[in-house]
Each structure stands twice: as C-alpha cells, then as structure tokens.
Coordinates of C-alpha atoms and ligand atoms in Angstrom, one line a residue:
X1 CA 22.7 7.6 -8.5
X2 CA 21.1 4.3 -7.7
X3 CA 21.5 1.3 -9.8
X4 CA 17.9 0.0 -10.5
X5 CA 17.1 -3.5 -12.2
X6 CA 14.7 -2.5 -14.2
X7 CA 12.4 0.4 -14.5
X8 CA 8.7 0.1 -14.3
X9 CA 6.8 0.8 -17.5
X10 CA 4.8 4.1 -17.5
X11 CA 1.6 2.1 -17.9
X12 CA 2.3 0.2 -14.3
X13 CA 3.9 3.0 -12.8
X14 CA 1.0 5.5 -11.4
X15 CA -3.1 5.8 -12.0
X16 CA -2.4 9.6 -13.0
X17 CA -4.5 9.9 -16.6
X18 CA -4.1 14.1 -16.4
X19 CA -0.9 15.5 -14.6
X20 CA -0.8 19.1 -14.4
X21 CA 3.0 18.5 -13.5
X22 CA 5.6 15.8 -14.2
X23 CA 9.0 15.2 -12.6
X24 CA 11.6 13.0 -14.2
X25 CA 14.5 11.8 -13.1
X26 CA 15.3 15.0 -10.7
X27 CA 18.6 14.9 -8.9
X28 CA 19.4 17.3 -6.8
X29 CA 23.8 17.7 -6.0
X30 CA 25.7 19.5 -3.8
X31 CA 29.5 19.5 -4.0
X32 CA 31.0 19.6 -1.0
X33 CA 34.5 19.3 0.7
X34 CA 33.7 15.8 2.0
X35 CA 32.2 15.0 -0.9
X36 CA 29.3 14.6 -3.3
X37 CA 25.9 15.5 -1.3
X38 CA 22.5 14.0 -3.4
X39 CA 19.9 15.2 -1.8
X40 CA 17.5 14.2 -4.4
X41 CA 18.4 11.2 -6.2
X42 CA 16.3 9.8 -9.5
X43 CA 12.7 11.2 -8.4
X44 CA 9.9 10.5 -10.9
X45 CA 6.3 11.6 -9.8
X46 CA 3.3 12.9 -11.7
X47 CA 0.6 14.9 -9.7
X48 CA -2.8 14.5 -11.3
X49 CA -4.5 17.8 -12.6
X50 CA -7.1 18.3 -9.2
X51 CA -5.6 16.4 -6.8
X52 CA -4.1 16.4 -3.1
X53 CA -0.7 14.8 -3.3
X54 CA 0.8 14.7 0.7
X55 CA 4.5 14.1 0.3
X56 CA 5.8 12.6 3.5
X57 CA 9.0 11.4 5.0
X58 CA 11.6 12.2 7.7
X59 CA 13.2 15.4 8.4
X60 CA 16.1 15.5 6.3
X61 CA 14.8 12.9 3.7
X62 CA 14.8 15.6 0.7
X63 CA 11.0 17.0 0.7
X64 CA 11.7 20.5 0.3
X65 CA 14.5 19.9 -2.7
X66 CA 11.6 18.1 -4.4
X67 CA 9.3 21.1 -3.8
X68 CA 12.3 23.1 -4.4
X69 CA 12.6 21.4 -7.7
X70 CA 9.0 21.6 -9.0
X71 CA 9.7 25.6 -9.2
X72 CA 13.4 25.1 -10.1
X73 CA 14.2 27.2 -7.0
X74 CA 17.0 24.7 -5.5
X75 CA 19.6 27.3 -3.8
X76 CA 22.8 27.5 -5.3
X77 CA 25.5 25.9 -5.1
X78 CA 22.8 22.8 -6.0
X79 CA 22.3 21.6 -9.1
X80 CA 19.2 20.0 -10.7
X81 CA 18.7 17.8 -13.4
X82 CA 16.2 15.8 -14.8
X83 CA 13.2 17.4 -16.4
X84 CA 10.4 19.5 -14.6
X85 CA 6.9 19.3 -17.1
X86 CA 3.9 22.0 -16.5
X87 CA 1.0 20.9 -18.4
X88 CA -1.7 23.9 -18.5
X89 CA -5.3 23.0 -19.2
X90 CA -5.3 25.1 -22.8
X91 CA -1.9 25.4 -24.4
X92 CA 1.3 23.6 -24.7
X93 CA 3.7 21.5 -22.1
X94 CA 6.4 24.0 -20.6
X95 CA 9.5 22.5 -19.4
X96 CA 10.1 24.6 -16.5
X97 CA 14.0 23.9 -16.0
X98 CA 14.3 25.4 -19.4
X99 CA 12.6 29.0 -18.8
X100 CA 13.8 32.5 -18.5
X101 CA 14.5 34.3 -15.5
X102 CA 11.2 36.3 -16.4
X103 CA 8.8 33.4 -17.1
X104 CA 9.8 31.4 -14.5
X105 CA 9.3 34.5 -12.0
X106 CA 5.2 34.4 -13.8
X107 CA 5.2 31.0 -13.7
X108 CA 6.2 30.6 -10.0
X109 CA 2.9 32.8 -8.6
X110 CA 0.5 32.7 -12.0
X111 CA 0.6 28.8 -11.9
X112 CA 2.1 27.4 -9.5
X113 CA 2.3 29.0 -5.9
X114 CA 4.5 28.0 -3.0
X115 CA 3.9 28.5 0.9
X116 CA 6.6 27.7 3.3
X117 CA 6.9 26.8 7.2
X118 CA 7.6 29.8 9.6
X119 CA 5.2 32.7 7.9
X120 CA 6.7 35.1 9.8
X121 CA 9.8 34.8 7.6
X122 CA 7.8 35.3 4.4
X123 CA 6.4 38.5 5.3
X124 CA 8.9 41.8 5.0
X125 CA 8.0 43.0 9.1
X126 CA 8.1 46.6 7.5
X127 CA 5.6 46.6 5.2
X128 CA 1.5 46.1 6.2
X129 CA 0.0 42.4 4.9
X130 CA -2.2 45.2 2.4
X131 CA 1.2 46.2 0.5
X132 CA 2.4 42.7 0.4
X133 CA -1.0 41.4 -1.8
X134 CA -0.4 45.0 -3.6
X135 CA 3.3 44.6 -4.4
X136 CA 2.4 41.6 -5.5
X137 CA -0.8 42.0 -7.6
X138 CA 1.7 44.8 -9.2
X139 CA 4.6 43.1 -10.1
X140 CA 2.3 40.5 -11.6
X141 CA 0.4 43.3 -13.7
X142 CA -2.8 42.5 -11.9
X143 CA -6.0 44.6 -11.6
X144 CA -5.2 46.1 -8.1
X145 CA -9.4 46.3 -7.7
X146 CA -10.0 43.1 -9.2
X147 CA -7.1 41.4 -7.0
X148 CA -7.7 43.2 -3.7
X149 CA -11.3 42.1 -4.2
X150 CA -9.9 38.6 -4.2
X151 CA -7.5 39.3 -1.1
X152 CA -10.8 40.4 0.9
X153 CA -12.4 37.0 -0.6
X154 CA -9.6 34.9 0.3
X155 CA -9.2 36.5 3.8
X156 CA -13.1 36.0 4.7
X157 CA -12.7 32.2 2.8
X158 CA -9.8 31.9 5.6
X159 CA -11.9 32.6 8.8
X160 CA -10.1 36.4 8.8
X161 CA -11.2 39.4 9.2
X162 CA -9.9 40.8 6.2
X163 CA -10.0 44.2 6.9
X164 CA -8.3 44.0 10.3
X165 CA -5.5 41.8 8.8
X166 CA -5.0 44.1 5.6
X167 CA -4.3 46.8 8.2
X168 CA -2.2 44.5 10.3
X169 CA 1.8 44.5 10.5
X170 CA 2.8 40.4 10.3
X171 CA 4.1 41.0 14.0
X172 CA 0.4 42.0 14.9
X173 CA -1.3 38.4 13.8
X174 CA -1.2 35.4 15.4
X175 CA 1.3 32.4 13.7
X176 CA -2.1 30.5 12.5
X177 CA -3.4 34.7 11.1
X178 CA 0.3 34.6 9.4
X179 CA -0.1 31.2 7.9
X180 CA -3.5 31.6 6.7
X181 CA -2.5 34.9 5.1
X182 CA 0.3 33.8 4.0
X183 CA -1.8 31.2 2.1
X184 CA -4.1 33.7 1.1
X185 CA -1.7 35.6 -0.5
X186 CA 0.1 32.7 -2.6
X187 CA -3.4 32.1 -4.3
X188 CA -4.4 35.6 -5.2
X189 CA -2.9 35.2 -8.6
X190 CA -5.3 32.5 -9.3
X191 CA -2.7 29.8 -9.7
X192 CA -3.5 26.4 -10.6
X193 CA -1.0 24.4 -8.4
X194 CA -0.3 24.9 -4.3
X195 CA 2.7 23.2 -3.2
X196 CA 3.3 24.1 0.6
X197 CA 6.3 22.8 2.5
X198 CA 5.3 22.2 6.2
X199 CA 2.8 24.8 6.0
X200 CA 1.1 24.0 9.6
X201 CA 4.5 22.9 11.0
X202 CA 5.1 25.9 13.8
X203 CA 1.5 25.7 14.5
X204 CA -0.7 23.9 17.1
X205 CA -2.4 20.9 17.3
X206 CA -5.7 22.6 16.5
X207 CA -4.6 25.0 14.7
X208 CA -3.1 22.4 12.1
X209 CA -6.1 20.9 11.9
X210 CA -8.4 23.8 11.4
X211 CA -6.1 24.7 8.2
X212 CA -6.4 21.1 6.7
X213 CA -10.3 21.6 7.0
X214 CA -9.8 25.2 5.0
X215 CA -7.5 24.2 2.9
X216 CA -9.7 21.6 1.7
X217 CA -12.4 24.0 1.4
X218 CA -10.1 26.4 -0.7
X219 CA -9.4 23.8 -2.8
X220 CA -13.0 23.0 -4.2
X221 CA -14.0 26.6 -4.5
X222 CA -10.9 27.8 -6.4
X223 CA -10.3 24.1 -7.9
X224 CA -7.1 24.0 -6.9
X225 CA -4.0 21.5 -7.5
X226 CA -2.2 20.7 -4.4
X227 CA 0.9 19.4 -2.8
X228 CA 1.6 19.0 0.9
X229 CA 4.9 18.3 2.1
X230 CA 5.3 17.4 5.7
X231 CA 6.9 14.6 8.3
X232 CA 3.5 14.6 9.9
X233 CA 1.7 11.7 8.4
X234 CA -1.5 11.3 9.8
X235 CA -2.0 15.1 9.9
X236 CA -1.6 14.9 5.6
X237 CA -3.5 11.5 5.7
X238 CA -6.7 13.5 6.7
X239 CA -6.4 15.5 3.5
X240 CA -5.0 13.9 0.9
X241 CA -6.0 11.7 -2.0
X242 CA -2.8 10.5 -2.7
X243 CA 0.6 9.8 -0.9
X244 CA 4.5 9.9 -1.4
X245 CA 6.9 9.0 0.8
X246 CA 10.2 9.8 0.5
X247 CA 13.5 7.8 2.1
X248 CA 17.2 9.0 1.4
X249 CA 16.4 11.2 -1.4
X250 CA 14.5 8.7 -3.2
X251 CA 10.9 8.4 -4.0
X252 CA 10.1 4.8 -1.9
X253 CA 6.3 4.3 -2.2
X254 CA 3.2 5.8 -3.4
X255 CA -0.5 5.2 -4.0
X256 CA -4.0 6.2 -3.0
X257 CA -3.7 7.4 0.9
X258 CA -6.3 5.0 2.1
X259 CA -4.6 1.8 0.5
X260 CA -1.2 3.1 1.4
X261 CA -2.1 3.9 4.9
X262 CA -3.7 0.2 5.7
X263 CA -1.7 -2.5 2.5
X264 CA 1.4 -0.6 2.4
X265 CA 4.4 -2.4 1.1
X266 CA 7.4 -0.6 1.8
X267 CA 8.9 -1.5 5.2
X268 CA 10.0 2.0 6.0
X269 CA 6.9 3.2 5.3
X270 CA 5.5 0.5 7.6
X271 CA 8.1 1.8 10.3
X272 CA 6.9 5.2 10.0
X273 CA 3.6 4.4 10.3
X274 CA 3.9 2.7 13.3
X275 CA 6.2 5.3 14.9
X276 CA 4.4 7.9 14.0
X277 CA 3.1 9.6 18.3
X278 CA -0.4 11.0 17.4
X279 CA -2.0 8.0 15.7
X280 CA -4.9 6.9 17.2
X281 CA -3.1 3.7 18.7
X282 CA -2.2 3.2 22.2
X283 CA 1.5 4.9 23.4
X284 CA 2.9 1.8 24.5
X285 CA 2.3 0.5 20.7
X286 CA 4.7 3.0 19.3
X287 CA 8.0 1.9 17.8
X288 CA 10.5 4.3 16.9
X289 CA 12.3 3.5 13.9
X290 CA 15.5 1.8 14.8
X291 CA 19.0 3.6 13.2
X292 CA 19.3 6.9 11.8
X293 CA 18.4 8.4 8.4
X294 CA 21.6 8.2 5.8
X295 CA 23.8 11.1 5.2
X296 CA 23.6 12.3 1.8
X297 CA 27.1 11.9 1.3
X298 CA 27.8 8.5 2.2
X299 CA 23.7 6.5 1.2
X300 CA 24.0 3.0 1.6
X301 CA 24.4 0.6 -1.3
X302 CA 21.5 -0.8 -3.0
X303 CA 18.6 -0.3 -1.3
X304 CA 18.9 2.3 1.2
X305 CA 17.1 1.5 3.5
X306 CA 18.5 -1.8 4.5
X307 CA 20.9 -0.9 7.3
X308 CA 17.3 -0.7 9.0
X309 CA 15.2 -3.1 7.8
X310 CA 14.6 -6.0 9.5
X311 CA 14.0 -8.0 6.2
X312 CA 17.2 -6.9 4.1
X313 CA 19.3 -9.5 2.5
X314 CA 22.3 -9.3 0.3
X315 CA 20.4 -8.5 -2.7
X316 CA 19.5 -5.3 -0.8
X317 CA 22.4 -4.8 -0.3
X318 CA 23.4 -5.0 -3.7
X319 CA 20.6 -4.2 -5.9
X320 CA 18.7 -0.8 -5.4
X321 CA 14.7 -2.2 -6.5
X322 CA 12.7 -1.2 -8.9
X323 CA 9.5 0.0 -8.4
X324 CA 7.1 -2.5 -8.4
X325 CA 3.2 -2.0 -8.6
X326 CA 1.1 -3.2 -5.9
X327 CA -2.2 -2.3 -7.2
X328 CA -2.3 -0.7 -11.1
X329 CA -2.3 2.7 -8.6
X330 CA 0.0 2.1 -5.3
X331 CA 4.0 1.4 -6.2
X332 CA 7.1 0.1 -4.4
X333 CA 10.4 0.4 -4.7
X334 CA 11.0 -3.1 -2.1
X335 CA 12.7 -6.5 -3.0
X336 CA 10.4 -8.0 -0.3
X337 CA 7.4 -5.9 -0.2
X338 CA 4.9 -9.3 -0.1
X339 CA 7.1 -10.3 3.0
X340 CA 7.1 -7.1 4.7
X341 CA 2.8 -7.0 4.9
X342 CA 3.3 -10.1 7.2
X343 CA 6.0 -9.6 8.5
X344 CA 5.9 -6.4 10.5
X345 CA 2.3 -5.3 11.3
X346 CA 0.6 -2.2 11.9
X347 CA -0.2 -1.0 15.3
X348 CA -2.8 1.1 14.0
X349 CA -4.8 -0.3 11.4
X350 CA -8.5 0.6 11.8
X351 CA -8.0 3.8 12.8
X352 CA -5.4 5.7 10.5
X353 CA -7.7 8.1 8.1
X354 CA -10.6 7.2 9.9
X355 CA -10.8 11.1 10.1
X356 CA -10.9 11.4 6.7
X357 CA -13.6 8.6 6.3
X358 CA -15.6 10.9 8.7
X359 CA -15.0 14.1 7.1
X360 CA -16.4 12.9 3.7
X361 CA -19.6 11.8 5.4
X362 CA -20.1 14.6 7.4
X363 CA -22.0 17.7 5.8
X364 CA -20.1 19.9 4.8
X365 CA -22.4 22.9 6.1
X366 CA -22.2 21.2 9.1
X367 CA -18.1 21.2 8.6
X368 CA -17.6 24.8 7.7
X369 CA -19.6 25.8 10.5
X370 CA -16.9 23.5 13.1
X371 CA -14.0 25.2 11.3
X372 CA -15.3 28.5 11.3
X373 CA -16.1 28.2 15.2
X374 CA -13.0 27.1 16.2
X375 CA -10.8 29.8 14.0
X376 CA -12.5 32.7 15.5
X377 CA -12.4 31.0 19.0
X378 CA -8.7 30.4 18.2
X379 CA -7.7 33.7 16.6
X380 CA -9.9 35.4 20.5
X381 CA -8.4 33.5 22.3
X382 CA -4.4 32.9 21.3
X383 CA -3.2 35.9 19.5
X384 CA 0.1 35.3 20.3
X385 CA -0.4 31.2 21.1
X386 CA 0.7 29.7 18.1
X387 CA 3.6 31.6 17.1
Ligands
ATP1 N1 22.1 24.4 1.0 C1 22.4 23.2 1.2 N2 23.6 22.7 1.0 C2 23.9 21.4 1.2 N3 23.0 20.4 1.6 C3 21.8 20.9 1.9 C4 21.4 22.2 1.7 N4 20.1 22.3 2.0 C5 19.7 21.1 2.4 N5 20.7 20.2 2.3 C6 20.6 18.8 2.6 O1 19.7 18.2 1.7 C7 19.1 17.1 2.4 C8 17.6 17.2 2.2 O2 17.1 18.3 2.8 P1 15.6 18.7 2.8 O3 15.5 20.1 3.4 O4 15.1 18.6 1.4 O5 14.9 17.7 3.7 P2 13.4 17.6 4.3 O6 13.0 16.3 4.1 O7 12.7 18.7 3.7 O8 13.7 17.9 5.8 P3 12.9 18.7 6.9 O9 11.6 18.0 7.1 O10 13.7 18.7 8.1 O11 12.7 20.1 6.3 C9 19.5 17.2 3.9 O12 20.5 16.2 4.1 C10 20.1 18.5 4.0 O13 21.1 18.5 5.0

C-alpha cells in the first residue's frame, strides 16, 4: 500500500454534502506466483446522492475493480478490503461488504445497477430480451404488469421500439439496440444508483454520443445516481458533473469536470488530456504519454507516477503525496501540482467540454428531438454496424 504523508481532513477532501455511496480505503489483491498483484490500492471516493461521476483512466489502471468493488463483485481469487457505505434516502447506512449472499443479490439490481461493455455478453443468446426483463422482474418479486409496463417505458425512453425488441433475440438487434436494452433492463428495478463500465465502448462514434445524450435524459426523468467508467475522456466530459481519474490503482485527482478539464493539477492527468485523439485540438498537438502504465505487481515507489513525469524529484520518488485540495471541491494527490499548471500546458484548452457548455444551453426539446432523429436513423440504417 502506499505510504502517504498525511491524509487530507474529510472537510478538505471533496464538496459531496449527501453521498448515496462511500468507499474507503478499498484495496483490491491478487496473489499470484510472481507475486502480490494490487489492483486497487487505498481508494477513497464519495459519489453525491444525484450526481454524474465519470471515472476515467488508462486501460488497465483498475476502473472496473473499483466498479467491481462498489457491488462487492471483485472475482475471486481477489480480495477486498476497506469499507463499501450505501446510504438510502429513508433508512439506515448498509455496509455492503458486510451483507448476505441474499441481500447483496437485492441490493445489486434494487439499488444499485451495473451495465458492462460488450452487451452481447450480458444477454443469454437463447432466451428473447422479453424473458430476460421477466426473469428478472421475477427473481426480484416484481409486479410482472407493473414492471413490463416499465420495460415498454424504458424501451420507448431509449429511442426503441419496444415491442419489436421484446420480441427480438440479442443476436437480432444492433450493438447500440443491445446496449440501450441492456440499459434498459438494469433500471427496471427502479434502482437509485447506475454504475456502467465502458458502456458505449464497442460502439460508434455516434452511436456513443447519442447514448450520453439518453442517458442524460434517463437520468432526470428517473432521478438517477450515476457512475461512468471509461478511458474515453472527453466522451465522459460531455456528461458528467464530476471527475475521477485513476493512475496505478490509485485514486490521482478529482473535482468538478469543468475545473478539472481546464486547472487540472495532476500531471498525468495533464498527459492524458493532451493525449487524448478526438479532442477538439489539432492532430499534430497530440502527445502520447511517454512510458508505460506500471504493472501491478512491481508499482513504482512513492508516487507512481514519476518514472513518467517530467517534474518528479526524489521526494517522488520516496514519498507517495497526499491529496491536496486545489479548490474546497477539486483534489490532488501531486507533490508539484502548482508547478505542473505551468509547466506542461494544455493543447486544448478552450475547447474541452465546450460540448457540454452547449448542451446545457441548448433546449432540451430541441435536444431530444436531435437524439431521437439520429437513433432511429441509426438503428435504419446499421443494424448490424455497430456490433
Ligand atoms: N482476475 C484477475 N486476476 C489478476 N489480475 C487481474 C484480474 N482481473 C484484472 N486484473 C488486473 O487488475 C488490473 C486492473 O484491471 P481493471 O480491469 O480494473 O483495469 P481497467 O482500468 O478497468 O482497464 P480497462 O479499461 O482495460 O478495462 C490490471 O492490471 C489487470 O491485469
């Protein structure tokens, strides 16, 4: 585990005033013949009752063992510890890492829901997509009216024709039908929290970008929580309110996405913003980040990062930092965050999240009407396109 100097005080560490969940100290281990693999290592993080949280990082970089985590699904042989918090609106804390087989099975699709890359491998090819939200409404004790009801709902909230995909084999819909379904199907129990892991991943360009307009859509109408793990940055940028962003198992930065995107501290996440290919910046502005991402079994001493960085010392070498707050809401974990905002530059500064500047003025009839024109143009015209 890293060494920190000191921690940050709870009042420094985040702007979160209502968390619906709470993550401390979660560390994730693998034991393996060449040794021990921490593929999450010390991750605190809070996700505020309402909001959009986008979790980003580099493949490899332990997103999906923090998603993993928040359900306490890591696949064995891992092991986590730390502690896991749920906090319903009405009723008591529940400390998920401490439940039975049974609750946590009801707490995984009652309250908090989780949609994967790849749909196709979600889906049981045998069955129609009707018996999957019937199976489910089922083994969940659920009104099958009341819940199919909600299915047809969902479906038509999704841009799909929910009769034609009830009746529809996974095989028979498109990979952005299967996705959309798919997320359709983890909200049918009315949970409060959405935590998808690369949901748009297999998907097009447009495609991706129609689901981020409908996902924000789902999200005011059924006042959902969310979390949205990816390595695309910009893609989550357009939807969420807050980011994350992860580096060697470790939680590195976080704070609102629009001062994050344009002050942030970190130099990764510097790096990675100006490496990431579908900014709005010129090609030739592009810098891949130099090195490769540690291997879980061997992480570099004190900070990380600093086989990398072009402004590591030896104290970075020997002290992991602390987190440090920027603003009372954006945090770092840098020894030389002030030096890093002059010191390497962004390529892409007025236009990152410009998108989502634009979205929130546009009207939002004006909005659902784009996103419902290009899904059925989409869902015409590439059946199989987007697999
Ligand atoms: N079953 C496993 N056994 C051992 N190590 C694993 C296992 N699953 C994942 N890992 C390791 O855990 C680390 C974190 O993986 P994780 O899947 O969380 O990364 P990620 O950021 O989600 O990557 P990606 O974006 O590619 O999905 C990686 O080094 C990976 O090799």
């Amino acid at each position: 585990m890293s060494t920190h100097e000191t921690t940050v005080t709870d009042e420094q560490s985040h702007s979160v005033s209502d968390p619906i969940l709470e993550i401390r100290n979660a560390e994730v281990v693998f034991e393996m013949d060449r040794g021990v693999s921490r593929v999450l290592d010390d991750v605190s993080l809070e996700i505020e009752r309402g909001e959009i949280l986008g979790v980003v990082g580099e493949s490899g970089s332990g997103k999906s063992m923090l998603a993993s985590s928040t359900l306490d699904a890591v696949v064995e042989p891992g092991v986590l510890t730390g502690e896991v918090t749920y906090y319903p609106e009405d009723g008591d804390p529940v400390d998920v890492l401490d439940l039975t087989p049974a609750e946590l099975r009801r707490l995984r699709w009652e309250e908090i829901a989780m949609v994967f890359q790849g749909a196709m491998s979600s889906f049981n090819p045998t069955m129609k997509i009707r018996d999957h939200f019937e199976e489910t409404l089922e083994a969940h004790d659920y009104s099958l009216r009341d819940g199919m009801s909600r299915a047809h709902e969902l479906l038509s909230d999704l841009y799909l024709d929910s009769e034609r995909v009830l009746d529809s084999y996974p095989h028979e819909l498109s990979g952005g039908m299967q996705q959309r379904t798919l997320i359709a199907l983890s909200v049918v129990l009315q949970p409060n929290v959405l935590v998808m892991d690369e949901p748009t991943a297999a998907l097009d360009l447009l495609m991706q970008r129609s689901i981020i307009s409908l996902l924000e859509e789902l999200k005011s109408k059924y006042d959902l929580t969310m979390v949205f793990i990816t390595h695309d940055l910009p893609l989550v940028a357009e939807l969420a309110d807050r980011l994350a962003v992860m580096y060697a198992f470790e939680l590195i930065e976080q704070g609102p996405t629009q001062e994050l995107l344009h002050d942030a501290g970190h130099p990764y996440t510097r790096a990675l913003l100006n490496s990431t290919p579908n900014l709005d910046a010129p090609l030739e502005e592009m810098r891949p980040i130099p090195g490769s991402a540690p291997d879980p079994v061997d992480v570099p001493t004190g900070c990380s990062y600093h086989p990398r960085c072009s402004l590591a010392t030896d104290r970075c070498v020997a002290k992991a930092p602390a987190s440090e707050p920027i603003t009372a809401a954006h945090t770092v974990d840098c020894h030389h965050w002030k030096d890093a905002v002059d010191a390497i530059s962004l390529n892409h500064r007025k236009q990152v999240g410009s998108e989502t500047q634009n979205r929130q003025q546009r009207p939002e009839t004006s909005d659902r009407t784009r996103t419902r024109t290009e899904m059925n143009h989409q869902d015409q015209t590439s059946p199989e396109g987007d697999r």
